[in-house]
Coordinates of C-alpha atoms in Angstrom, one line a residue:
Chain A
M130 CA 103.0 118.7 92.6
A131 CA 104.1 122.2 91.6
F132 CA 104.8 125.1 93.9
K133 CA 105.0 128.9 93.6
L134 CA 107.8 130.7 95.4
L135 CA 106.8 133.2 97.9
P136 CA 107.9 136.8 97.1
S137 CA 110.3 136.7 100.1
T138 CA 112.1 133.6 98.9
D139 CA 115.5 134.7 97.5
K140 CA 118.4 132.6 96.3
A141 CA 119.7 131.9 99.8
A142 CA 116.3 130.9 101.1
L143 CA 115.7 128.6 98.1
A144 CA 119.1 127.0 98.9
R145 CA 117.9 126.3 102.5
L146 CA 114.7 124.7 101.1
M147 CA 116.8 122.5 98.8
R148 CA 119.0 121.3 101.6
S149 CA 115.9 120.4 103.6
W150 CA 114.2 118.7 100.6
S151 CA 117.4 116.8 99.8
A152 CA 117.4 115.2 103.3
D153 CA 113.7 114.4 102.8
V154 CA 114.3 112.8 99.4
V155 CA 116.9 110.5 101.0
A156 CA 114.9 109.6 104.1
L157 CA 111.6 109.0 102.3
G158 CA 113.4 106.9 99.6
N159 CA 114.7 104.7 102.3
G160 CA 111.3 104.3 103.9
R161 CA 112.2 106.5 106.9
P162 CA 110.2 109.5 108.3
V163 CA 111.7 113.0 107.9
P164 CA 112.6 115.3 110.9
G165 CA 109.4 116.7 112.3
D166 CA 107.2 114.1 110.5
T167 CA 103.7 114.4 111.9
A168 CA 102.7 110.9 110.6
P169 CA 106.0 108.9 110.8
E170 CA 104.2 105.6 110.5
L171 CA 103.2 106.4 106.9
A172 CA 106.8 106.2 105.8
S173 CA 107.0 102.7 104.3
A174 CA 109.9 100.6 103.3
N175 CA 109.8 98.4 100.1
V176 CA 107.6 100.7 98.1
A177 CA 110.3 101.9 95.6
L178 CA 109.7 105.5 96.4
T179 CA 111.6 108.0 94.3
T180 CA 111.5 111.8 94.1
T181 CA 112.6 114.1 91.3
V182 CA 112.9 117.9 91.9
G183 CA 112.5 120.4 89.1
F184 CA 113.1 124.2 88.8
G185 CA 110.7 126.4 86.8
P186 CA 111.8 129.4 84.7
R187 CA 111.4 131.8 87.7
V188 CA 114.1 130.0 89.7
F189 CA 116.6 131.0 87.1
E190 CA 115.5 134.7 87.4
L191 CA 116.7 134.4 91.0
A192 CA 119.7 132.2 90.4
G193 CA 120.9 133.1 86.9
N194 CA 122.2 130.5 84.4
K195 CA 118.9 129.7 82.8
P196 CA 119.2 126.7 80.6
A197 CA 118.6 127.5 76.9
G198 CA 115.0 126.8 75.9
L199 CA 113.5 126.7 79.4
D200 CA 110.6 128.9 78.8
D201 CA 106.8 128.4 79.1
L202 CA 105.7 126.8 75.9
P203 CA 103.8 129.0 73.5
V204 CA 100.1 128.1 73.4
M205 CA 99.3 125.6 70.7
R206 CA 96.2 125.9 68.5
H207 CA 94.6 122.9 70.1
D208 CA 95.5 123.9 73.7
R209 CA 92.8 124.8 76.2
L210 CA 95.1 125.6 79.1
R211 CA 93.8 126.1 82.6
D212 CA 95.7 128.0 85.3
E213 CA 94.9 125.3 87.8
W214 CA 97.1 122.7 86.0
S215 CA 99.7 125.0 84.6
G216 CA 103.1 126.6 85.4
G217 CA 105.0 126.5 88.7
D218 CA 108.4 127.4 90.1
L219 CA 109.2 124.1 91.7
L220 CA 108.2 120.6 90.9
I221 CA 108.3 117.5 93.0
L222 CA 107.6 114.3 91.2
V223 CA 107.1 111.4 93.5
G224 CA 106.6 107.8 92.4
A225 CA 106.1 104.6 94.4
D226 CA 104.3 101.2 94.3
D227 CA 102.0 102.5 97.1
E228 CA 99.8 105.6 96.8
L229 CA 99.7 106.2 100.6
S230 CA 103.5 106.5 100.6
V231 CA 103.3 109.0 97.8
V232 CA 100.7 111.1 99.5
H233 CA 102.7 111.0 102.8
A234 CA 105.9 112.1 101.0
V235 CA 104.2 115.0 99.2
R236 CA 102.7 116.1 102.5
R237 CA 106.2 116.3 104.0
F238 CA 107.6 118.3 101.0
V239 CA 104.7 120.7 101.4
A240 CA 105.3 121.1 105.1
D241 CA 109.0 121.8 104.7
A242 CA 108.3 124.2 101.8
K243 CA 105.8 126.2 103.8
P244 CA 108.2 129.2 104.7
F245 CA 109.3 129.3 101.1
A246 CA 106.7 128.2 98.6
V247 CA 103.1 127.2 98.3
P248 CA 101.4 124.4 96.2
V249 CA 99.8 125.5 92.9
W250 CA 98.8 122.1 91.6
R251 CA 98.9 118.4 92.3
Q252 CA 98.3 115.8 89.7
T253 CA 97.9 112.1 90.5
G254 CA 98.4 109.4 88.0
F255 CA 99.0 105.7 87.6
W256 CA 100.8 103.4 85.3
N257 CA 101.0 99.6 85.2
S258 CA 104.3 98.5 83.7
T259 CA 104.0 94.9 84.8
G260 CA 102.2 92.3 82.7
P261 CA 99.9 89.6 84.1
D262 CA 102.9 87.2 84.1
G263 CA 104.9 89.7 86.3
K264 CA 107.3 90.7 83.5
P265 CA 107.9 94.4 82.5
V266 CA 105.7 95.8 79.8
T267 CA 105.5 99.2 78.1
G268 CA 102.0 99.8 79.6
R269 CA 98.8 101.2 78.1
N270 CA 96.9 104.5 78.3
L271 CA 93.2 104.9 78.6
F272 CA 92.7 104.8 74.8
G273 CA 93.9 101.2 75.2
Q274 CA 97.1 102.0 73.2
V275 CA 100.5 100.6 74.1
D276 CA 102.1 104.0 75.0
G277 CA 105.9 104.7 74.9
T278 CA 107.2 102.2 72.5
G279 CA 109.0 104.8 70.4
N280 CA 111.2 105.8 73.3
P281 CA 115.0 105.4 73.2
A282 CA 115.8 102.5 75.5
V283 CA 117.2 103.6 78.9
G284 CA 121.0 103.2 79.1
T285 CA 121.6 103.4 75.3
P286 CA 123.6 106.1 73.6
E287 CA 120.4 107.3 72.0
F288 CA 118.8 107.7 75.5
D289 CA 121.8 109.6 76.8
A290 CA 121.9 111.9 73.8
T291 CA 118.2 112.6 74.1
V292 CA 117.9 113.2 77.8
W293 CA 121.1 114.6 79.3
A294 CA 122.6 118.1 78.8
A295 CA 126.3 118.4 79.0
D296 CA 126.2 119.2 82.8
G297 CA 124.1 116.1 83.6
S298 CA 120.9 118.0 84.0
T299 CA 117.7 117.5 82.0
T300 CA 114.3 119.1 81.5
V301 CA 110.8 117.9 81.8
V302 CA 107.6 119.1 80.2
V303 CA 104.4 118.3 82.0
R304 CA 101.3 118.3 79.9
R305 CA 97.8 117.4 81.2
I306 CA 96.0 115.9 78.2
K307 CA 92.3 115.3 78.5
L308 CA 91.1 112.3 76.4
N309 CA 87.7 112.2 75.0
L310 CA 86.9 108.6 75.6
D311 CA 83.3 108.9 74.5
T312 CA 84.0 109.9 71.0
W313 CA 87.1 107.7 70.8
D314 CA 84.9 104.7 71.7
E315 CA 82.7 105.5 68.7
L316 CA 85.5 104.6 66.3
T317 CA 86.1 101.2 64.8
R318 CA 89.3 99.5 65.9
S319 CA 90.8 100.0 62.5
E320 CA 90.0 103.7 62.6
Q321 CA 91.6 103.9 66.1
E322 CA 94.7 102.0 64.7
R323 CA 94.9 104.3 61.7
A324 CA 95.0 107.4 63.9
V325 CA 98.1 106.1 65.7
G326 CA 99.7 104.0 63.0
R327 CA 100.1 101.0 65.5
K328 CA 98.1 97.9 66.3
L329 CA 96.0 98.0 69.5
S330 CA 96.7 94.4 70.3
T331 CA 100.5 94.5 70.6
G332 CA 101.6 98.1 69.8
A333 CA 103.4 96.9 66.7
P334 CA 103.5 99.3 63.8
L335 CA 100.8 98.7 61.1
T336 CA 103.7 97.7 58.9
G337 CA 105.1 95.1 61.4
T338 CA 104.3 92.3 63.7
A339 CA 106.1 92.9 67.0
E340 CA 105.9 96.0 69.3
H341 CA 109.5 97.1 68.7
D342 CA 109.6 96.5 64.9
E343 CA 110.8 99.7 63.2
L344 CA 108.1 101.7 61.3
N345 CA 108.1 101.2 57.6
L346 CA 107.0 104.7 56.6
A347 CA 107.4 104.1 52.9
A348 CA 105.1 101.1 52.8
R349 CA 101.8 101.3 50.9
D350 CA 98.6 99.3 51.4
A351 CA 96.7 97.3 48.8
D352 CA 95.1 100.6 47.6
G353 CA 98.4 102.3 47.2
R354 CA 97.9 104.6 50.2
P355 CA 100.6 104.9 52.9
A356 CA 100.2 101.9 55.3
I357 CA 101.0 104.4 58.1
A358 CA 98.9 107.4 57.3
A359 CA 100.3 110.8 56.7
N360 CA 98.6 112.2 59.8
A361 CA 99.2 109.1 62.0
H362 CA 100.7 110.0 65.4
A363 CA 103.5 107.4 65.2
R364 CA 104.6 108.8 61.8
L365 CA 104.5 112.5 62.8
S366 CA 106.3 112.0 66.1
H367 CA 109.0 109.7 64.6
H368 CA 112.6 111.0 64.8
S369 CA 113.2 110.2 61.1
E370 CA 110.4 112.8 60.2
N371 CA 111.8 115.4 62.7
D372 CA 115.4 115.9 61.6
G373 CA 116.4 113.2 64.2
R374 CA 114.9 115.1 67.1
R375 CA 113.8 112.7 69.9
I376 CA 112.3 112.9 73.4
F377 CA 111.9 110.4 76.2
R378 CA 108.2 110.3 77.2
K379 CA 106.4 108.8 80.1
G380 CA 102.7 108.9 80.5
L381 CA 100.6 108.5 83.6
N382 CA 96.9 107.8 83.3
Y383 CA 94.5 110.0 85.4
V384 CA 90.9 110.2 86.3
H385 CA 89.5 113.4 87.8
D386 CA 85.9 113.7 88.9
T387 CA 83.7 116.2 90.5
G388 CA 80.1 115.0 90.6
T389 CA 78.8 114.4 87.1
N390 CA 81.8 116.1 85.5
R391 CA 84.0 113.1 84.7
E392 CA 87.4 113.7 83.1
S393 CA 90.1 111.2 82.1
G394 CA 93.4 111.5 80.4
L395 CA 97.1 111.3 80.4
I396 CA 99.7 113.3 82.4
F397 CA 102.3 113.4 79.7
L398 CA 105.9 113.9 80.8
S399 CA 108.6 114.6 78.2
Y400 CA 112.3 114.5 79.1
Q401 CA 114.9 116.0 76.9
A402 CA 118.2 117.9 77.1
D403 CA 116.6 121.0 75.4
I404 CA 112.9 121.9 75.3
A405 CA 113.2 124.5 72.6
G406 CA 115.5 122.4 70.4
Q407 CA 113.8 119.0 70.8
F408 CA 110.3 119.1 72.3
L409 CA 108.9 122.3 70.9
P410 CA 109.3 121.6 67.1
L411 CA 107.8 118.1 67.7
L412 CA 104.9 119.6 69.6
A413 CA 104.2 122.2 66.9
R414 CA 104.2 119.5 64.2
L415 CA 101.8 117.3 66.1
D416 CA 99.6 120.3 67.0
A417 CA 99.3 121.1 63.2
A418 CA 98.5 117.7 61.9
D419 CA 98.3 114.8 64.4
A420 CA 95.1 112.7 63.8
L421 CA 94.8 112.2 67.6
N422 CA 94.1 115.9 68.1
E423 CA 90.4 115.1 67.4
W424 CA 90.2 113.2 70.7
T425 CA 92.7 114.9 72.9
T426 CA 92.9 118.4 74.5
T427 CA 95.8 119.7 76.5
I428 CA 94.5 121.5 79.6
G429 CA 97.7 122.0 81.5
S430 CA 101.3 122.8 80.7
A431 CA 104.5 123.4 82.7
V432 CA 108.3 123.2 82.2
F433 CA 111.1 122.5 84.6
A434 CA 114.8 122.0 84.6
I435 CA 116.0 118.9 86.6
P436 CA 119.4 119.5 88.1
P437 CA 122.0 116.6 88.2
G438 CA 121.7 114.0 90.9
F439 CA 123.3 114.9 94.3
H440 CA 126.0 113.2 96.3
P441 CA 125.4 112.1 99.9
T442 CA 127.3 115.1 101.1
G443 CA 125.6 117.5 98.7
W444 CA 122.1 118.8 97.9
I445 CA 119.7 119.4 95.1
G446 CA 120.7 122.4 92.9
E447 CA 124.0 122.9 94.8
K448 CA 125.9 124.1 91.7
L449 CA 123.1 126.6 90.8
L450 CA 122.3 127.9 94.2
G451 CA 125.4 127.2 96.3
Chain B
M1093 CA 80.5 105.0 91.2
A1094 CA 76.8 105.8 91.7
F1095 CA 74.2 106.1 89.0
K1096 CA 70.8 107.7 88.7
L1097 CA 68.1 105.7 86.9
L1098 CA 66.6 107.4 83.9
P1099 CA 62.9 108.2 84.2
S1100 CA 62.1 105.6 81.5
T1101 CA 63.8 102.7 83.5
D1102 CA 61.1 100.5 84.9
K1103 CA 61.5 97.2 86.8
A1104 CA 61.8 95.1 83.7
A1105 CA 64.5 97.5 82.2
L1106 CA 66.4 97.4 85.4
A1107 CA 66.4 93.6 85.3
R1108 CA 67.8 93.8 81.8
L1109 CA 70.6 96.0 83.0
M1110 CA 71.3 93.6 85.9
R1111 CA 71.6 90.7 83.6
S1112 CA 74.1 92.6 81.5
W1113 CA 76.1 93.8 84.5
S1114 CA 76.1 90.3 85.9
A1115 CA 77.9 89.0 82.8
D1116 CA 80.3 92.0 83.1
V1117 CA 81.1 91.2 86.7
V1118 CA 82.0 87.7 85.8
A1119 CA 84.1 88.5 82.7
L1120 CA 86.0 91.4 84.3
G1121 CA 86.6 89.5 87.5
N1122 CA 88.3 86.8 85.3
G1123 CA 90.4 89.4 83.4
R1124 CA 88.3 89.0 80.2
P1125 CA 86.8 91.9 78.1
V1126 CA 83.0 92.2 78.1
P1127 CA 80.9 92.0 74.9
G1128 CA 81.3 95.2 72.9
D1129 CA 84.4 96.2 74.9
T1130 CA 86.0 99.2 73.1
A1131 CA 89.3 98.7 74.9
P1132 CA 89.5 94.9 75.4
E1133 CA 93.3 95.0 76.0
L1134 CA 92.7 96.8 79.3
A1135 CA 91.0 93.8 80.8
S1136 CA 93.9 92.3 82.9
A1137 CA 94.2 88.9 84.6
N1138 CA 95.8 88.5 88.0
V1139 CA 94.7 91.9 89.4
A1140 CA 92.1 90.5 91.9
L1141 CA 89.3 92.6 90.4
T1142 CA 86.0 92.3 92.3
T1143 CA 82.7 94.2 91.8
T1144 CA 79.9 94.8 94.2
V1145 CA 76.5 96.1 93.0
G1146 CA 74.2 98.1 95.3
F1147 CA 70.6 99.3 95.0
G1148 CA 69.6 102.8 96.4
P1149 CA 66.2 103.5 98.0
R1150 CA 64.7 104.5 94.6
V1151 CA 65.1 100.9 93.2
F1152 CA 62.7 99.6 95.9
E1153 CA 60.1 102.2 94.9
L1154 CA 60.2 100.4 91.5
A1155 CA 60.6 96.9 92.8
G1156 CA 58.9 96.9 96.2
N1157 CA 60.3 94.9 99.2
K1158 CA 62.4 97.8 100.5
P1159 CA 64.7 96.5 103.3
A1160 CA 63.8 98.0 106.7
G1161 CA 66.0 101.0 107.4
L1162 CA 67.2 101.6 103.9
D1163 CA 66.6 105.4 103.8
D1164 CA 68.9 108.4 103.1
L1165 CA 70.5 109.2 106.4
P1166 CA 69.2 112.3 108.3
V1167 CA 71.7 115.1 108.1
M1168 CA 74.0 115.2 111.1
R1169 CA 75.0 118.3 112.9
H1170 CA 78.6 118.1 111.6
D1171 CA 77.6 117.1 108.1
R1172 CA 78.3 119.5 105.2
L1173 CA 76.9 117.3 102.4
R1174 CA 77.4 118.2 98.8
D1175 CA 75.1 116.9 96.1
E1176 CA 78.1 116.0 94.0
W1177 CA 79.1 113.2 96.4
S1178 CA 75.7 112.1 97.7
G1179 CA 72.9 109.8 96.9
G1180 CA 72.4 107.5 93.9
D1181 CA 70.1 104.7 92.7
L1182 CA 72.8 102.2 91.8
L1183 CA 76.3 101.6 93.1
I1184 CA 79.1 99.7 91.5
L1185 CA 82.1 99.3 93.8
V1186 CA 85.1 98.0 92.0
G1187 CA 88.4 97.0 93.7
A1188 CA 91.6 95.6 92.2
D1189 CA 95.4 95.7 92.7
D1190 CA 95.7 97.8 89.5
E1191 CA 94.0 101.2 89.0
L1192 CA 93.9 100.9 85.2
S1193 CA 91.8 97.7 85.5
V1194 CA 89.4 99.5 87.9
V1195 CA 89.0 102.4 85.5
H1196 CA 88.5 100.1 82.5
A1197 CA 85.8 98.1 84.4
V1198 CA 84.0 101.2 85.5
R1199 CA 83.9 102.4 81.9
R1200 CA 82.3 99.1 80.8
F1201 CA 79.6 99.4 83.5
V1202 CA 78.9 103.0 82.5
A1203 CA 78.6 102.0 78.8
D1204 CA 76.3 99.1 79.5
A1205 CA 74.2 101.3 81.8
K1206 CA 73.7 104.0 79.2
P1207 CA 70.2 103.2 78.1
F1208 CA 69.1 102.8 81.8
A1209 CA 71.1 105.0 84.1
V1210 CA 73.7 107.8 84.2
P1211 CA 76.6 108.4 86.5
V1212 CA 76.1 110.8 89.4
W1213 CA 79.5 110.4 91.2
R1214 CA 82.7 108.5 91.1
Q1215 CA 85.0 108.3 94.1
T1216 CA 88.5 106.8 93.8
G1217 CA 90.4 105.7 96.9
F1218 CA 93.3 103.5 97.9
W1219 CA 94.2 101.3 100.8
N1220 CA 97.4 99.4 101.5
S1221 CA 96.7 96.3 103.5
T1222 CA 100.1 94.7 103.0
G1223 CA 103.0 95.4 105.3
P1224 CA 106.6 96.0 104.2
D1225 CA 107.2 92.3 104.9
G1226 CA 104.4 91.2 102.5
K1227 CA 102.1 90.2 105.4
P1228 CA 98.5 91.4 105.7
V1229 CA 98.0 94.5 108.0
T1230 CA 94.9 96.5 109.0
G1231 CA 96.2 99.6 107.1
R1232 CA 96.4 103.3 107.9
N1233 CA 94.4 106.3 107.1
L1234 CA 95.8 109.8 106.3
F1235 CA 95.8 110.8 110.0
G1236 CA 98.4 108.0 110.3
Q1237 CA 96.0 105.9 112.4
V1238 CA 95.6 102.1 112.1
D1239 CA 92.0 102.1 110.9
G1240 CA 89.6 99.2 111.2
T1241 CA 91.0 97.3 114.2
G1242 CA 87.6 97.2 116.0
N1243 CA 85.9 95.3 113.1
P1244 CA 84.5 91.8 113.7
A1245 CA 86.9 89.4 112.0
V1246 CA 85.6 88.1 108.7
G1247 CA 84.2 84.6 108.9
T1248 CA 83.4 84.8 112.7
P1249 CA 79.8 84.5 114.0
E1250 CA 80.1 88.2 115.1
F1251 CA 80.9 89.1 111.5
D1252 CA 77.9 87.2 110.1
A1253 CA 75.6 88.6 112.7
T1254 CA 76.8 92.1 112.0
V1255 CA 76.7 92.1 108.2
W1256 CA 74.2 89.6 106.8
A1257 CA 70.4 90.0 106.8
A1258 CA 68.3 86.8 107.0
D1259 CA 68.1 86.6 103.2
G1260 CA 71.9 86.9 102.6
S1261 CA 71.8 90.5 101.6
T1262 CA 73.6 93.4 103.4
T1263 CA 73.6 97.2 103.2
V1264 CA 76.5 99.7 102.7
V1265 CA 76.7 103.3 103.8
V1266 CA 79.2 105.4 101.8
R1267 CA 80.4 108.6 103.6
R1268 CA 83.0 110.9 102.1
I1269 CA 84.8 112.4 105.1
K1270 CA 87.2 115.3 104.5
L1271 CA 90.1 115.2 106.9
N1272 CA 91.7 118.5 108.0
L1273 CA 95.3 117.4 107.9
D1274 CA 96.6 120.9 108.5
T1275 CA 95.0 121.4 112.0
W1276 CA 95.5 117.7 112.8
D1277 CA 99.2 118.1 112.2
E1278 CA 99.3 120.9 114.8
L1279 CA 98.4 118.5 117.6
T1280 CA 101.0 116.6 119.7
R1281 CA 101.1 112.9 119.2
S1282 CA 99.6 112.4 122.6
E1283 CA 96.7 114.7 121.8
Q1284 CA 96.2 112.8 118.6
E1285 CA 96.2 109.5 120.5
R1286 CA 93.8 110.8 123.1
A1287 CA 91.3 111.8 120.5
V1288 CA 91.1 108.2 119.2
G1289 CA 92.0 106.3 122.3
R1290 CA 94.6 104.2 120.5
K1291 CA 98.3 104.4 120.0
L1292 CA 99.6 105.7 116.6
S1293 CA 102.5 103.3 116.6
T1294 CA 100.6 100.0 116.7
G1295 CA 96.9 100.8 116.9
A1296 CA 96.8 99.2 120.4
P1297 CA 94.3 100.8 122.8
L1298 CA 95.9 103.3 125.2
T1299 CA 95.1 100.6 127.9
G1300 CA 97.0 97.8 126.0
T1301 CA 100.1 96.9 124.1
A1302 CA 99.0 95.0 121.0
E1303 CA 96.7 96.1 118.2
H1304 CA 93.9 93.6 119.0
D1305 CA 94.0 93.9 122.8
E1306 CA 90.5 94.6 124.1
L1307 CA 89.8 98.2 125.2
N1308 CA 89.8 98.6 129.0
L1309 CA 87.1 101.3 129.2
A1310 CA 87.1 101.3 133.1
A1311 CA 90.9 102.0 133.4
R1312 CA 92.1 105.3 134.9
D1313 CA 95.3 107.1 134.4
A1314 CA 97.7 108.3 137.1
D1315 CA 95.5 111.5 137.6
G1316 CA 92.4 109.4 138.0
R1317 CA 90.9 110.3 134.6
P1318 CA 89.6 107.7 132.2
A1319 CA 92.7 106.2 130.4
I1320 CA 90.5 106.2 127.2
A1321 CA 88.8 109.6 127.3
A1322 CA 85.0 109.9 127.5
N1323 CA 84.9 111.5 124.0
A1324 CA 87.6 109.2 122.4
H1325 CA 86.5 107.7 119.1
A1326 CA 87.4 104.2 120.1
R1327 CA 85.2 104.4 123.2
L1328 CA 82.2 106.0 121.6
S1329 CA 82.1 103.6 118.7
H1330 CA 82.7 100.5 120.8
H1331 CA 79.9 97.9 120.8
S1332 CA 79.9 97.7 124.6
E1333 CA 78.9 101.4 124.7
N1334 CA 76.3 101.0 122.0
D1335 CA 74.0 98.2 123.3
G1336 CA 76.0 95.7 121.4
R1337 CA 75.5 97.4 118.0
R1338 CA 78.3 96.7 115.6
I1339 CA 79.2 97.5 112.0
F1340 CA 81.9 96.3 109.6
R1341 CA 83.8 99.3 108.3
K1342 CA 86.3 99.7 105.5
G1343 CA 88.0 102.9 104.8
L1344 CA 89.7 104.1 101.5
N1345 CA 92.0 107.0 101.5
Y1346 CA 91.5 109.7 98.9
V1347 CA 93.0 112.9 97.6
H1348 CA 91.1 115.3 95.4
D1349 CA 92.7 118.3 93.9
T1350 CA 91.7 121.2 91.7
G1351 CA 94.5 123.7 91.5
T1352 CA 95.2 125.2 94.9
N1353 CA 92.1 123.6 96.4
R1354 CA 93.6 120.5 97.9
E1355 CA 91.4 118.0 99.7
S1356 CA 92.2 114.7 101.4
G1357 CA 90.1 112.3 103.4
L1358 CA 88.5 108.9 103.9
I1359 CA 85.8 107.2 101.8
F1360 CA 84.2 105.4 104.7
L1361 CA 82.2 102.3 103.9
S1362 CA 80.0 100.7 106.6
Y1363 CA 78.5 97.3 106.1
Q1364 CA 75.6 96.1 108.3
A1365 CA 72.4 94.1 108.1
D1366 CA 70.3 97.1 109.1
I1367 CA 71.3 100.7 108.6
A1368 CA 68.6 102.2 110.9
G1369 CA 69.1 99.6 113.6
Q1370 CA 72.9 99.4 113.6
F1371 CA 74.7 102.3 111.8
L1372 CA 72.4 105.2 112.5
P1373 CA 72.4 105.2 116.3
L1374 CA 76.2 104.8 116.2
L1375 CA 76.5 107.7 113.8
A1376 CA 74.3 109.9 115.9
R1377 CA 76.3 109.2 119.0
L1378 CA 79.6 110.0 117.2
D1379 CA 78.1 113.2 115.7
A1380 CA 77.1 114.3 119.2
A1381 CA 80.4 113.7 121.0
D1382 CA 83.3 112.2 119.0
A1383 CA 86.5 114.1 119.7
L1384 CA 87.5 113.5 116.0
N1385 CA 84.7 115.8 114.8
E1386 CA 87.0 118.7 115.2
W1387 CA 89.2 117.5 112.3
T1388 CA 86.7 115.7 110.1
T1389 CA 83.8 116.9 108.0
T1390 CA 81.4 114.5 106.1
I1391 CA 80.8 116.0 102.6
G1392 CA 79.0 113.0 101.0
S1393 CA 76.6 110.4 102.0
A1394 CA 74.7 107.5 100.3
V1395 CA 73.0 104.2 101.2
F1396 CA 72.6 101.1 99.2
A1397 CA 71.3 97.5 99.7
I1398 CA 73.5 94.8 98.4
P1399 CA 71.6 91.8 97.1
P1400 CA 72.9 88.3 97.8
G1401 CA 75.6 86.9 95.5
F1402 CA 74.4 85.3 92.3
H1403 CA 74.9 81.8 90.9
P1404 CA 76.5 81.2 87.5
T1405 CA 73.1 80.7 86.0
G1406 CA 71.5 83.7 87.8
W1407 CA 72.0 87.4 87.9
I1408 CA 72.2 90.3 90.4
G1409 CA 69.0 91.1 92.1
E1410 CA 67.2 88.2 90.5
K1411 CA 64.9 87.6 93.5
L1412 CA 63.9 91.3 93.7
L1413 CA 63.5 92.0 90.0
G1414 CA 62.8 88.7 88.4

């Protein structure tokens, strides 16, 4: 959920809200109700609830110290952005194994924000990262693709270099991407695989056999054409084709329906140290040439800085707002 | 999801669709893709996927043998029904432990229905019926109430008498009930408990201590007033106050958002042998007097007959359409 700051909310007021939200983050993460909770029984233990708070560009107009590159993204040629899914001054990103717990937590953040900020959008998504045998898997989007294989692995030097700025902060881009399942379903499986450059069965590159095999971007097929096409998503987004630029991406599937108007897609979250330096060139490249553009339309876009984690005696954004 | 039959769909065509859906129900319930599945990897085992198919009143205009009482409900005084959540000729109700599996299954039913019927609404909800210790619980709605305690227990003679018609069929009413959480949250806990007649902590009646204690509708409080108020939901909906009429109800929480227009509520499913004989009198009574009406508004309504289960060699609705 994203919020817009009320005109009366200055730096000191925002600091008060962050103190209050910090206590909420801790209580809800431990399955405890928050002070003044109107539905305390909906706080559940053992649901792995986590909350991430982000600051939109406007927060740094109040507080100064804007991170380099934290600006609303320029509109891409394929974008069809709607106000109702775009922008925002504050982000709360709540995940859990139980949707009721998420909805309860969001309601508490909204209630505590009331004197300071009002909701502008809420996006609800789901992701299954557990296989039928109970083991972790990368997970699949609504196109049926294994989605996220190219990420740097959490805890590796590549991950740290991709995600963390020098001060321990990061940034997140939230893009709401509508998927045209009807026209996608008209393709053959090999057409679908060619658009991505990976196999639907395992997520392996078309040049490999296992999900995490490296792409062989030089390989040619029997007809002498590139085995991974020039406009394949996996090629265009690969760091070796982007001067080493990487992001850490996390998708959430969504469905959104109003009567006969059915919509499905991906809430795409990209984490990186520097949006302008890492994400934006990649986005521009994909917008210009990605084969997948034919079946995808971005309808929402927002950017946020995520301050470093806080200590038990501290609060979210303490360094910026304290 | 509900569908509207195309004008060209006659009884024989509907029978063809039911044969096709029957095979889908079996395959998807076993975690297998269906014939022609465009995203076969999204069929997952071990997610407890079940599908129920229902027939709206229009199906019986084609097929005859309309069950007594299967008519669109009259509009209640508190109803604010919207076309986008109401009516329908066919229902598929898909449940699973994993939302991606549900979305995949629904997409297959839609694809196979294409020559015969088009979607008119899709409603997505969630319910947590497992406690933090892993044991089954009744579950809670977004008001924080334990919701469903008054149901006849599955497998008892009361359940069978409530739900099953003589031929093994049943009916379901689908009501989309918007909850006004903002004004509900302004009440004190004791005001909230008085409106329902049950405790928020455990779901026990205000006259008892455990969730499944019987209501004592004759009890008075210290001031001589009924301990469970005259307009309390638990009193007005109790079978002893309704000439023994019962239903089996199942709620699903929902959230639905478009930009700043946030909506939350309950997708209320009521199962009974006879809608006109069991559900309707109860609904009319609650519409006239239920204290909860102040914080609830029904915005969608639909009714369906659910034919008896089918054998491995048979298909859904075989008796009606065969």
